[in-house]
Tab-separated table of C-alpha atoms in Angstrom:
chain	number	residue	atom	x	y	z
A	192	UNK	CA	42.822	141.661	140.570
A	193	UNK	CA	43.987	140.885	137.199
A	194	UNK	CA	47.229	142.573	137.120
A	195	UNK	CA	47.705	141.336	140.748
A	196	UNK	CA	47.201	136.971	139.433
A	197	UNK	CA	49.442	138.255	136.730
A	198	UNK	CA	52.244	139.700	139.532
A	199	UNK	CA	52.176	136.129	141.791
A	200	UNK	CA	52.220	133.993	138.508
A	201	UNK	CA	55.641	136.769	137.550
A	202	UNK	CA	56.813	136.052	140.480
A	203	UNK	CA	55.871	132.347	140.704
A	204	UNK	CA	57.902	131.794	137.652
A	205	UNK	CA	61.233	134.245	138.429
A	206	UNK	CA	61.435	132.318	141.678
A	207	UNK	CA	61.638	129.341	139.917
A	208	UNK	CA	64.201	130.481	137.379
A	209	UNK	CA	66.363	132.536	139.996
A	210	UNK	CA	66.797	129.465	141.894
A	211	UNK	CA	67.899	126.821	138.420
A	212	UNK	CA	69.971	130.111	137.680
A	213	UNK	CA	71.876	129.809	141.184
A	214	UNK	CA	72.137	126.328	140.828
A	215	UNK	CA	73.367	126.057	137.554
A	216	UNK	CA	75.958	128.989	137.639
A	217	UNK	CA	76.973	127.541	141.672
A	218	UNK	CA	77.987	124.228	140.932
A	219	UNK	CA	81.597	124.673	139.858
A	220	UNK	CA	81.856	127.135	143.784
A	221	UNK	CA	80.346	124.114	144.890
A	222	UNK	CA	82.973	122.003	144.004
A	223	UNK	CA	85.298	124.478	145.171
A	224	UNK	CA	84.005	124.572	148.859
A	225	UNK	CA	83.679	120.995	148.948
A	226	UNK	CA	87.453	120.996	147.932
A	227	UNK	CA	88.294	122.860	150.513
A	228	UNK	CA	85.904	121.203	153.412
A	229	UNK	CA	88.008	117.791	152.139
A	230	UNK	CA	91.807	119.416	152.945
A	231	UNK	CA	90.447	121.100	156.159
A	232	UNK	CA	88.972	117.767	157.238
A	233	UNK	CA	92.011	115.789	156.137
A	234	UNK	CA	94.160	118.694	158.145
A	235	UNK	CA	95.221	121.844	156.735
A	236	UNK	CA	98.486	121.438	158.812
A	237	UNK	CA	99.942	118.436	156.279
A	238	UNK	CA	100.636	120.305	153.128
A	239	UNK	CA	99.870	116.587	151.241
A	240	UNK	CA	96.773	116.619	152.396
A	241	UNK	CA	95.754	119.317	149.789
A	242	UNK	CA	96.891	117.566	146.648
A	243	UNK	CA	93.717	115.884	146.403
A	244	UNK	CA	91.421	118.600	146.558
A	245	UNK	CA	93.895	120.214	144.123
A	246	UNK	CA	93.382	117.660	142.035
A	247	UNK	CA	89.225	117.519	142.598
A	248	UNK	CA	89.326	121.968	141.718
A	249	UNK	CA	91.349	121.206	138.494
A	250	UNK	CA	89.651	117.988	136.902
A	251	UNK	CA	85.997	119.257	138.880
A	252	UNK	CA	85.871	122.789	136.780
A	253	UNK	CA	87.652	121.653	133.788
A	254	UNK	CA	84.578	119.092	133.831
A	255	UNK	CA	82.180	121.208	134.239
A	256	UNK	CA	82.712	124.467	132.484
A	257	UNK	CA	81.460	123.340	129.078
A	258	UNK	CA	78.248	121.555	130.326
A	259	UNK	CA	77.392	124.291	132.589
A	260	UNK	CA	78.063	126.953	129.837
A	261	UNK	CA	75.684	124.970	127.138
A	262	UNK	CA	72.925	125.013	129.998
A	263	UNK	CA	73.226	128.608	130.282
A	264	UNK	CA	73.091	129.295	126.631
A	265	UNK	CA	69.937	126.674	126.725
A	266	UNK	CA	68.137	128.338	129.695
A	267	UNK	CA	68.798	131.742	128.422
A	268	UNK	CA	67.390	130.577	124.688
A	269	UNK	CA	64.384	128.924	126.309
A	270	UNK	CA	63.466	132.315	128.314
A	271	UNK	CA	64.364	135.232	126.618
A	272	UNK	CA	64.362	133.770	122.640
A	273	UNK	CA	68.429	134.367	122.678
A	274	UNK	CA	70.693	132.291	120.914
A	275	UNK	CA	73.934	132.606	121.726
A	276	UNK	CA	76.226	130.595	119.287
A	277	UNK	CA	78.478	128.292	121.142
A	278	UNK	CA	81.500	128.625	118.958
A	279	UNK	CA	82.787	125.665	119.775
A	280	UNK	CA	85.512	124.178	117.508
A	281	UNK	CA	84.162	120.789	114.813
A	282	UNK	CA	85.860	117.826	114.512
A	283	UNK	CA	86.628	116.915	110.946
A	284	UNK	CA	86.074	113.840	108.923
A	285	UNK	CA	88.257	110.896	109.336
A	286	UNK	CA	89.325	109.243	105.910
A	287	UNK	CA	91.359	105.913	105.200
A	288	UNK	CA	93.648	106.205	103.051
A	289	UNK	CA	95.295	103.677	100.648
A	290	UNK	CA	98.024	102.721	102.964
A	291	UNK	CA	95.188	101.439	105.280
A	292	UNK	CA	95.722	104.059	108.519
A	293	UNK	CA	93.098	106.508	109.234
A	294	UNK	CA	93.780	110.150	109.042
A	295	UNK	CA	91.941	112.343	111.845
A	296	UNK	CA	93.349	115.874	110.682
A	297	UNK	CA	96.282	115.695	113.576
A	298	UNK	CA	97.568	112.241	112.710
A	299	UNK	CA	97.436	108.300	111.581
A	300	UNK	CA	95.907	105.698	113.040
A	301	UNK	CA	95.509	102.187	112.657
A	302	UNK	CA	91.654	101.961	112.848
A	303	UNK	CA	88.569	104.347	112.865
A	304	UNK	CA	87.861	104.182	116.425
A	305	UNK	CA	91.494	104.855	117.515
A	306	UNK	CA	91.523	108.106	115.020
A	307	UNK	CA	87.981	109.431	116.553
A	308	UNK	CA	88.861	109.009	120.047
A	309	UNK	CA	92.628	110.756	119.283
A	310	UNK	CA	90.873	113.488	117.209
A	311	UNK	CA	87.647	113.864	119.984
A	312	UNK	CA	90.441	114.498	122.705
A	313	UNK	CA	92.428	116.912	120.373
A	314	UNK	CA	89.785	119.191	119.660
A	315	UNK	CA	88.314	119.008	122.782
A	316	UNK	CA	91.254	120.525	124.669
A	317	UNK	CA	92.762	121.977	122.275
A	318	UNK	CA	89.622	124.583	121.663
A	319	UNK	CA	90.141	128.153	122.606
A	320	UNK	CA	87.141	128.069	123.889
A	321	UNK	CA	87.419	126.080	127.222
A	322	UNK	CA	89.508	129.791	128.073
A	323	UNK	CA	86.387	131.838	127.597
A	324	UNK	CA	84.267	128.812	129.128
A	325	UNK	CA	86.590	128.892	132.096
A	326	UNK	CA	86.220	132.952	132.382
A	327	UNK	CA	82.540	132.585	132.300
A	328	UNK	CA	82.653	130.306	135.114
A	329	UNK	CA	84.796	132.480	137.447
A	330	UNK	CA	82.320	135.539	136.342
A	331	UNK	CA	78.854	134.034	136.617
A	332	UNK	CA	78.800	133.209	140.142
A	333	UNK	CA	79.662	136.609	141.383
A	334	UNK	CA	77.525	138.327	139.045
A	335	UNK	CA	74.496	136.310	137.684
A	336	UNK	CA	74.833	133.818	140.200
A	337	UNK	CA	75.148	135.968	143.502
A	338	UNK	CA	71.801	138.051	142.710
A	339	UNK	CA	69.919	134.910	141.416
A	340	UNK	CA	70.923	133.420	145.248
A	341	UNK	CA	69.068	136.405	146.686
A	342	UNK	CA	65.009	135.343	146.335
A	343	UNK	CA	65.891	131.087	147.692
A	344	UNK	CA	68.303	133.155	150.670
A	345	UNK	CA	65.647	135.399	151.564
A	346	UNK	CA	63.193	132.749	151.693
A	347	UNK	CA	65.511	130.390	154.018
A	348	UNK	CA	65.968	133.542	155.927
A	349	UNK	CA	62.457	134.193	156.415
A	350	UNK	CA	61.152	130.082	157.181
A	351	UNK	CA	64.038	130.089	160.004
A	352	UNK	CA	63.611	134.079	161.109
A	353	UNK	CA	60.096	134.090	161.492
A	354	UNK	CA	59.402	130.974	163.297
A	355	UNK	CA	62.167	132.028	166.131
A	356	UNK	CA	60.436	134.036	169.209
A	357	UNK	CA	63.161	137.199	169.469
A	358	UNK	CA	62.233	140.017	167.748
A	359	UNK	CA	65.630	140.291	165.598
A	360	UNK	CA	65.246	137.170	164.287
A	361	UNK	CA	61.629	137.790	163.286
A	362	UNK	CA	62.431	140.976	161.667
A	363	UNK	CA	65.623	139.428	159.776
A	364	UNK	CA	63.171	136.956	158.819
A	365	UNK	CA	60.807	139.521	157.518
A	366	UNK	CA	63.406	141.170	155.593
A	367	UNK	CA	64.329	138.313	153.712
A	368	UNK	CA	60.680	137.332	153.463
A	369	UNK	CA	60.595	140.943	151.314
A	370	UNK	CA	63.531	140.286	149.591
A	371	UNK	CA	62.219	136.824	148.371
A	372	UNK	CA	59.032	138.298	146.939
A	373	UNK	CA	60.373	141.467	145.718
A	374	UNK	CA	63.313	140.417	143.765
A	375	UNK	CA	61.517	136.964	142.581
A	376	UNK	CA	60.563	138.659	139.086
A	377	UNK	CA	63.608	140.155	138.308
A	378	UNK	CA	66.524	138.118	139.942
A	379	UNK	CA	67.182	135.370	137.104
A	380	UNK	CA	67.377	138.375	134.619
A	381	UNK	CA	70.764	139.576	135.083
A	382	UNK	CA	72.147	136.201	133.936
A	383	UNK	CA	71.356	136.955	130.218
A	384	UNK	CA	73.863	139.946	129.999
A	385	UNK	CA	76.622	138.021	131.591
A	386	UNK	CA	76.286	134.907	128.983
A	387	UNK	CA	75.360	137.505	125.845
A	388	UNK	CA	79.058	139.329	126.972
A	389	UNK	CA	81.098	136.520	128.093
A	390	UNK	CA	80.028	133.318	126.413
A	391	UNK	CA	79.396	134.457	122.650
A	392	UNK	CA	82.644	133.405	120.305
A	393	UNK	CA	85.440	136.054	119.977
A	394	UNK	CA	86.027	137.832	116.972
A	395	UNK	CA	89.100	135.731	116.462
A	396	UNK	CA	87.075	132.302	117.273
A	397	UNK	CA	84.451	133.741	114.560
A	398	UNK	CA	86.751	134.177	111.881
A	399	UNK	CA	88.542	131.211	112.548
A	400	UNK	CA	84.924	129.494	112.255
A	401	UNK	CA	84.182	131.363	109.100
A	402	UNK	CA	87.792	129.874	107.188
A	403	UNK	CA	87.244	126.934	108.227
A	404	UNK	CA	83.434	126.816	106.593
A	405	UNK	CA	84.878	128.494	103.310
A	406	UNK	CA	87.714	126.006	103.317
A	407	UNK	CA	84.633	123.001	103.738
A	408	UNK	CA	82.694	125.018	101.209
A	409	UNK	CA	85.919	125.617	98.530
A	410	UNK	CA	86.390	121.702	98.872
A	411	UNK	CA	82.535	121.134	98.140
A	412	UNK	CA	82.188	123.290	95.204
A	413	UNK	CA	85.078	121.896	93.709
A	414	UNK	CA	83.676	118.223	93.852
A	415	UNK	CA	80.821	119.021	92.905
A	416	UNK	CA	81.935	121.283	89.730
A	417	UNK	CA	83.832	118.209	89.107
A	418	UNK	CA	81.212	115.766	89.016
A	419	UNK	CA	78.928	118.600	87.238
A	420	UNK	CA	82.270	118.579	84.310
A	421	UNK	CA	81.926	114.347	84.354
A	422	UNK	CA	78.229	114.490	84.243
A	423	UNK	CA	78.220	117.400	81.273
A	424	UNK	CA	81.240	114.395	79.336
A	425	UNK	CA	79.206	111.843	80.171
A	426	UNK	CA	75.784	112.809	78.143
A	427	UNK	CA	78.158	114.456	75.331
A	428	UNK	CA	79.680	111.083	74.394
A	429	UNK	CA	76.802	108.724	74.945
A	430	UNK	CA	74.689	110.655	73.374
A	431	UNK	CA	75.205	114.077	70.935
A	432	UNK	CA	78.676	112.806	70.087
A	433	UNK	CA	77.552	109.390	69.469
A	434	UNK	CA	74.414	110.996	67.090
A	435	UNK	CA	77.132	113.494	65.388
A	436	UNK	CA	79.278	110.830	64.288
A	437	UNK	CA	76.790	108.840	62.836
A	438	UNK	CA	75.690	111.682	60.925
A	439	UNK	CA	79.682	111.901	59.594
A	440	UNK	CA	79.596	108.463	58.281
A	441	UNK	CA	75.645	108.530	57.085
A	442	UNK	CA	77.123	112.111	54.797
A	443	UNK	CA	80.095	110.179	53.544
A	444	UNK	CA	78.077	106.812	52.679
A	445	UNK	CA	75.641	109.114	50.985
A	446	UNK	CA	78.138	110.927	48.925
A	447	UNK	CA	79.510	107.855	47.470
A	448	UNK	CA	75.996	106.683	46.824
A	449	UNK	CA	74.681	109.475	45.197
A	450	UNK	CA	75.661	109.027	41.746
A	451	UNK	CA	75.468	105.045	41.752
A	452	UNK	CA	72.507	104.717	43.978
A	453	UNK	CA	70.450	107.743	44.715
A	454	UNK	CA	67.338	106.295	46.466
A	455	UNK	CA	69.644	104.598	48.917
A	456	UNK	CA	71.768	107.720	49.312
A	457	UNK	CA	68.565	110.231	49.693
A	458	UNK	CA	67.096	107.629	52.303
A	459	UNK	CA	70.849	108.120	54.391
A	460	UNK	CA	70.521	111.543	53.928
A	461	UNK	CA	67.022	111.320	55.281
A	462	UNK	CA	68.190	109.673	58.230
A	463	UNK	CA	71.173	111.941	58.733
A	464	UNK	CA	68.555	114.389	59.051
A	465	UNK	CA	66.416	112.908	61.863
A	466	UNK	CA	69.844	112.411	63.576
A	467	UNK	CA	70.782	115.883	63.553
A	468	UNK	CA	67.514	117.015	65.289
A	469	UNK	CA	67.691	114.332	67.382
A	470	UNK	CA	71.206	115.701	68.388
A	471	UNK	CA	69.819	118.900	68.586
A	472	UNK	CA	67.109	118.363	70.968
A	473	UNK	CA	69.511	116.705	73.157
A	474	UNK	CA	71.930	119.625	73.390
A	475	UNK	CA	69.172	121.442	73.850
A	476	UNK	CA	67.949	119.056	76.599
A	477	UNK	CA	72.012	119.268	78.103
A	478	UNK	CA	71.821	123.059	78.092
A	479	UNK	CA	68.732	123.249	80.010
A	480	UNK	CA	70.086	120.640	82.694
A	481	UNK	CA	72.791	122.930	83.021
A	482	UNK	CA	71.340	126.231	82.916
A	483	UNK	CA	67.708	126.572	81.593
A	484	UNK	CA	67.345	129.856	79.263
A	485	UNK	CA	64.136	130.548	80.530
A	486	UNK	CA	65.922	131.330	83.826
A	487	UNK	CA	67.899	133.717	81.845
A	488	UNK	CA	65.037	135.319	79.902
A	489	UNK	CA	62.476	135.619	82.514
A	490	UNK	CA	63.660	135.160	86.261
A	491	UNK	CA	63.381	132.769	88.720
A	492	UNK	CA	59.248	132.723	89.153
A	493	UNK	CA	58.699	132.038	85.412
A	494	UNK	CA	61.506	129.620	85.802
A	495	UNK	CA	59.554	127.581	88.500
A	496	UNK	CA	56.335	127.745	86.310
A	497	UNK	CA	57.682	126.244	84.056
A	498	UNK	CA	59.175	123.639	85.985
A	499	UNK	CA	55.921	122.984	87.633
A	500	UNK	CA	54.186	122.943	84.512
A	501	UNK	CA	56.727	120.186	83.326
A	502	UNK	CA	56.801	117.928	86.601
A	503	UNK	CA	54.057	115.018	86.843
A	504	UNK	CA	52.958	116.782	89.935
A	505	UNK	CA	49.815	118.909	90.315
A	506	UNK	CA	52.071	122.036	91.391
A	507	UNK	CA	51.127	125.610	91.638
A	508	UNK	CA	53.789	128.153	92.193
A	509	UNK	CA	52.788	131.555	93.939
A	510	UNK	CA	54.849	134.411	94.613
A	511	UNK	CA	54.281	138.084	96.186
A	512	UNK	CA	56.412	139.768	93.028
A	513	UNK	CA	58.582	138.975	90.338
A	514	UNK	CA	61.984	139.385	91.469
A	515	UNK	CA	65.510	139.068	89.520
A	516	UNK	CA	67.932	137.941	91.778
A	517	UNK	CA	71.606	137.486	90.904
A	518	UNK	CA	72.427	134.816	88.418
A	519	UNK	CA	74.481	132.268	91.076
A	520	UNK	CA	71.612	132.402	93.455
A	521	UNK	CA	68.525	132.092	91.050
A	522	UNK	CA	70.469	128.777	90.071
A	523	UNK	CA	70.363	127.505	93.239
A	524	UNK	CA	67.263	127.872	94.342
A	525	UNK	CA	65.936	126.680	91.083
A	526	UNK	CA	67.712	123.488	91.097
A	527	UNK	CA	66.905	123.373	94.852
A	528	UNK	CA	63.473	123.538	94.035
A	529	UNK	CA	63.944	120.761	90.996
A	530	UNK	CA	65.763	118.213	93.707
A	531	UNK	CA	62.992	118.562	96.335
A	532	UNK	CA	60.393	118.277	93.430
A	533	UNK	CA	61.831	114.996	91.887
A	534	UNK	CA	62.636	113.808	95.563
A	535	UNK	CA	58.704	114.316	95.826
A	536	UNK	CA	57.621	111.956	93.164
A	537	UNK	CA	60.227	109.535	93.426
A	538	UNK	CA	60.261	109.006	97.213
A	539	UNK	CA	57.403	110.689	98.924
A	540	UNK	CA	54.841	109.287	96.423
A	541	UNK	CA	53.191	113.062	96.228
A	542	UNK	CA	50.900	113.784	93.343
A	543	UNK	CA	50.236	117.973	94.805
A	544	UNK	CA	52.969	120.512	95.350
A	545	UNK	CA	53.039	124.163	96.299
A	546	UNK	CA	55.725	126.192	95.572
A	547	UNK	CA	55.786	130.053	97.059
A	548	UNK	CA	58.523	132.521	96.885
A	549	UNK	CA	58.813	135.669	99.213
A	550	UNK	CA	60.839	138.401	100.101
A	551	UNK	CA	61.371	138.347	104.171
A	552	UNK	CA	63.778	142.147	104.608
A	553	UNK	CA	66.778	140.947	102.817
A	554	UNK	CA	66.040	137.501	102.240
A	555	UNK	CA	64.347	135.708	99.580
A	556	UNK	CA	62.540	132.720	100.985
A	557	UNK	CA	61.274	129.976	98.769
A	558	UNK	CA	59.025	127.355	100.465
A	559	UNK	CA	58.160	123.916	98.858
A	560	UNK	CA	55.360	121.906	100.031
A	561	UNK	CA	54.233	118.134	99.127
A	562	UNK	CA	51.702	115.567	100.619
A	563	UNK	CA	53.700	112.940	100.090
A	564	UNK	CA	54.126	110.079	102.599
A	565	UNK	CA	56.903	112.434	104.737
A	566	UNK	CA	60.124	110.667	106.540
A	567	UNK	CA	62.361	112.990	104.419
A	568	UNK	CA	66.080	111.932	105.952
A	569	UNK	CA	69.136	114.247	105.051
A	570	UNK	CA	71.721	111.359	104.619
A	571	UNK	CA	75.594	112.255	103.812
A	572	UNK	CA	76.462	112.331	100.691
A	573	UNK	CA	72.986	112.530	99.297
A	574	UNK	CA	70.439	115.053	97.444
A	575	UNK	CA	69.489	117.385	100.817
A	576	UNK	CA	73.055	117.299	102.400
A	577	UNK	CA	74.016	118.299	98.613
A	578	UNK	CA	71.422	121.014	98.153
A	579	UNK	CA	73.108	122.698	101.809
A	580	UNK	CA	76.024	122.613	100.628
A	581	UNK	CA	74.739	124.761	97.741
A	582	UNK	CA	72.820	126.909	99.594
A	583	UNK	CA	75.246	126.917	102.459
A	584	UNK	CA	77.742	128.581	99.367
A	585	UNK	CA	75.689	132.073	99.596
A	586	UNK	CA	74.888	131.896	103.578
A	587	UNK	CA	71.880	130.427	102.796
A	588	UNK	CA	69.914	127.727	105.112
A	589	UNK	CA	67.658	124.800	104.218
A	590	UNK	CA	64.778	123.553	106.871
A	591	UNK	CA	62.934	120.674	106.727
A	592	UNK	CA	59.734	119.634	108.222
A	593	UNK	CA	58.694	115.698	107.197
A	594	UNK	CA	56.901	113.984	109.774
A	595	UNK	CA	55.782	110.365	108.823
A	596	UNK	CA	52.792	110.075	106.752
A	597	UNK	CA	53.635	113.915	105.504
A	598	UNK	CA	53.560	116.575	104.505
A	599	UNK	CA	56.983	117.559	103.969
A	600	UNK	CA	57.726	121.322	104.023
A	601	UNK	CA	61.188	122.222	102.932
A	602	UNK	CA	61.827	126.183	103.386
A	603	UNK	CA	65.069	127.908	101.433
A	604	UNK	CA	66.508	131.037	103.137
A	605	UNK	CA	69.449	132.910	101.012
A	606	UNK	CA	70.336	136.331	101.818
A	607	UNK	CA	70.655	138.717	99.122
A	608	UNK	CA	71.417	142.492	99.695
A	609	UNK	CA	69.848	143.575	96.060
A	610	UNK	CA	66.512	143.208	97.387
């Protein structure tokens, strides 16, 4: 009885999804036949009469294809847990430049909205993809579409055959009845295979995808290595430089003082001592902002120990094993870890973190945990859309989970083959 509930629900179910599949992949046929039905009823004699429902095929699948293809790729990541990346082509950001026009990536314009709408319609036909979009639509409704038809035909078959009185009609209708119930389960099935084959990106689309996310990822790195340089100036002059000539001109004063005044000269060399560890401490301090030595020495767990230990959070860090990663990537996630920490205690309010790093096949995973107040945004230009960039550098991913009123989870994926 069991396995038979669990055969009607099966059923129950494919029905339902054989019949959105038919839909779905039918609507651009649709058009089609109602193209046609428009230049036979106009009067397939006049050969003007079928420049309109020329016109209603071209604009009607041109229309359609990309909608219809993103539903499939939906419908067949909502059933069967497969996404199929859509490959489409970005549009790039828009600047102003000091002449005043607006550069799109194809050309000038006056103002912003006049470069977006020129660059939107560029891309969008432009894409090689609206060829493989268009392919997919000619395929699907002979292949995925004509066997998803079969359980909703049978059915209509089998309301109209078996209410007639002649026995062919009641046995067509008994057919179809068989058909309907039968192929239920398994007739929405087929249209996985066709979008897997036909609607993932070509190799060519891929690697076209790929330069252009190196080429965003070059340009990144090289801001930010510049800012990193202005940064690294920035502390040297206003501060160890600053110290370091001081110390200079305390030396000097005190080596003209020391024969005529020597308490004044040993109190300038006193000072010129406190200066120099001063200095030193901030070096020290500008070293460790850049690379911290106990990420060196000891890895990246002891690393985030001892940035817990130093944060005015109550964090605890666990992890499944020490693990040495390669330099680049233990840098990331450890400054990762440092910019959702501070974001913690400056923005979320937090006062407890938890910090766990893991080793998921070839990926280290490092998740960081607050109960701060939540509402984490990823704005442009600021510390999360900065920290994927960074991670985005080794293929790595950044998710975050901050509902209002907390707690925020942030989770770090980076692949690294030397696990």
């Amino acid at each position: 009885m069991r396995q038979l509930k669990s055969w009607v629900a099966s059923a129950c179910v494919g029905f339902v999804r054989a019949c959105v599949v038919a839909v779905v992949t039918m609507l651009v046929p649709a058009v089609w036949a109602a193209a046609v039905a428009l230049g036979i009823w106009w009067g397939a004699a006049n050969p003007w009469s079928w420049l309109a429902p020329f016109v209603l095929v071209s604009v009607g699948t041109l229309a359609l294809s990309r909608p219809v293809c993103q539903m499939v790729r939906r419908l067949v990541a909502k059933w069967t847990a497969t996404e199929i990346p859509s490959g489409y082509r970005q549009a790039g950001p828009v600047t102003q430049l000091s002449t005043g026009y607006w550069w799109n990536g194809f050309g000038y314009e006056r103002t912003s909205r006049d470069a977006l709408m020129d660059q939107k319609w560029r891309v969008r036909w432009g894409d090689p993809a609206n060829g493989r979009d268009l392919r997919f639509m000619a395929i699907a409704p002979l292949t995925a579409g004509l066997v998803a038809s079969l359980p909703p035909a049978g059915l209509a078959a089998a309301v109209l055959g078996l209410g007639q009185s002649e026995p062919a009609a009641r046995a067509i209708g008994a057919l179809g009845l068989v058909v309907a119930v039968a192929g239920a389960p398994y007739a929405w099935r087929p249209v996985k295979p066709v979008a897997v084959r036909f609607l993932r990106p070509s190799p060519a689309m891929t690697l076209a995808e790929r330069v252009d996310e190196l080429t965003a990822q070059r340009a990144d790195t090289t801001v930010a290595q510049a800012a990193e340089i202005r940064r690294i100036e920035r502390d040297l002059h206003d501060g160890a430089q600053a110290r370091l000539v001081l110390l200079g001109l305390s030396l000097a004063t005190a080596e003209k003082l020391m024969e005529t005044d020597p308490d004044r000269a040993k109190e300038l060399l006193r000072e010129a001592r406190a200066g120099a560890a001063t200095s030193l401490t901030e070096l020290r301090e500008l070293v460790r902002g850049i690379n911290p030595p106990v990420l060196n020495d000891r890895g990246l767990v002891d690393a985030l120990r001892a940035l817990a230990l130093d944060s005015p959070l109550e964090a605890a860090v666990s992890a499944e094993v020490t693990l040495r990663l390669d330099p680049p990537i233990e840098s990331a996630l450890y400054f990762g870890v440092a910019e959702l920490m501070t974001n913690a205690v400056k923005h979320a309010r937090a006062t407890r973190a938890h910090i766990s790093v893991a080793r998921d096949d070839n990926d280290i995973v490092v998740d960081v945990e607050d109960d701060g107040q939540g509402g984490a945004d990823e704005r442009t230009g600021g510390g999360l859309a900065g920290l994927r960039r960074r991670l985005a550098v080794f293929d790595g991913t950044l998710e975050i989970s901050s509902p209002a009123g907390g707690p925020t989870r942030a989770r770090m994926v980076v692949p690294c083959e030397s696990l």
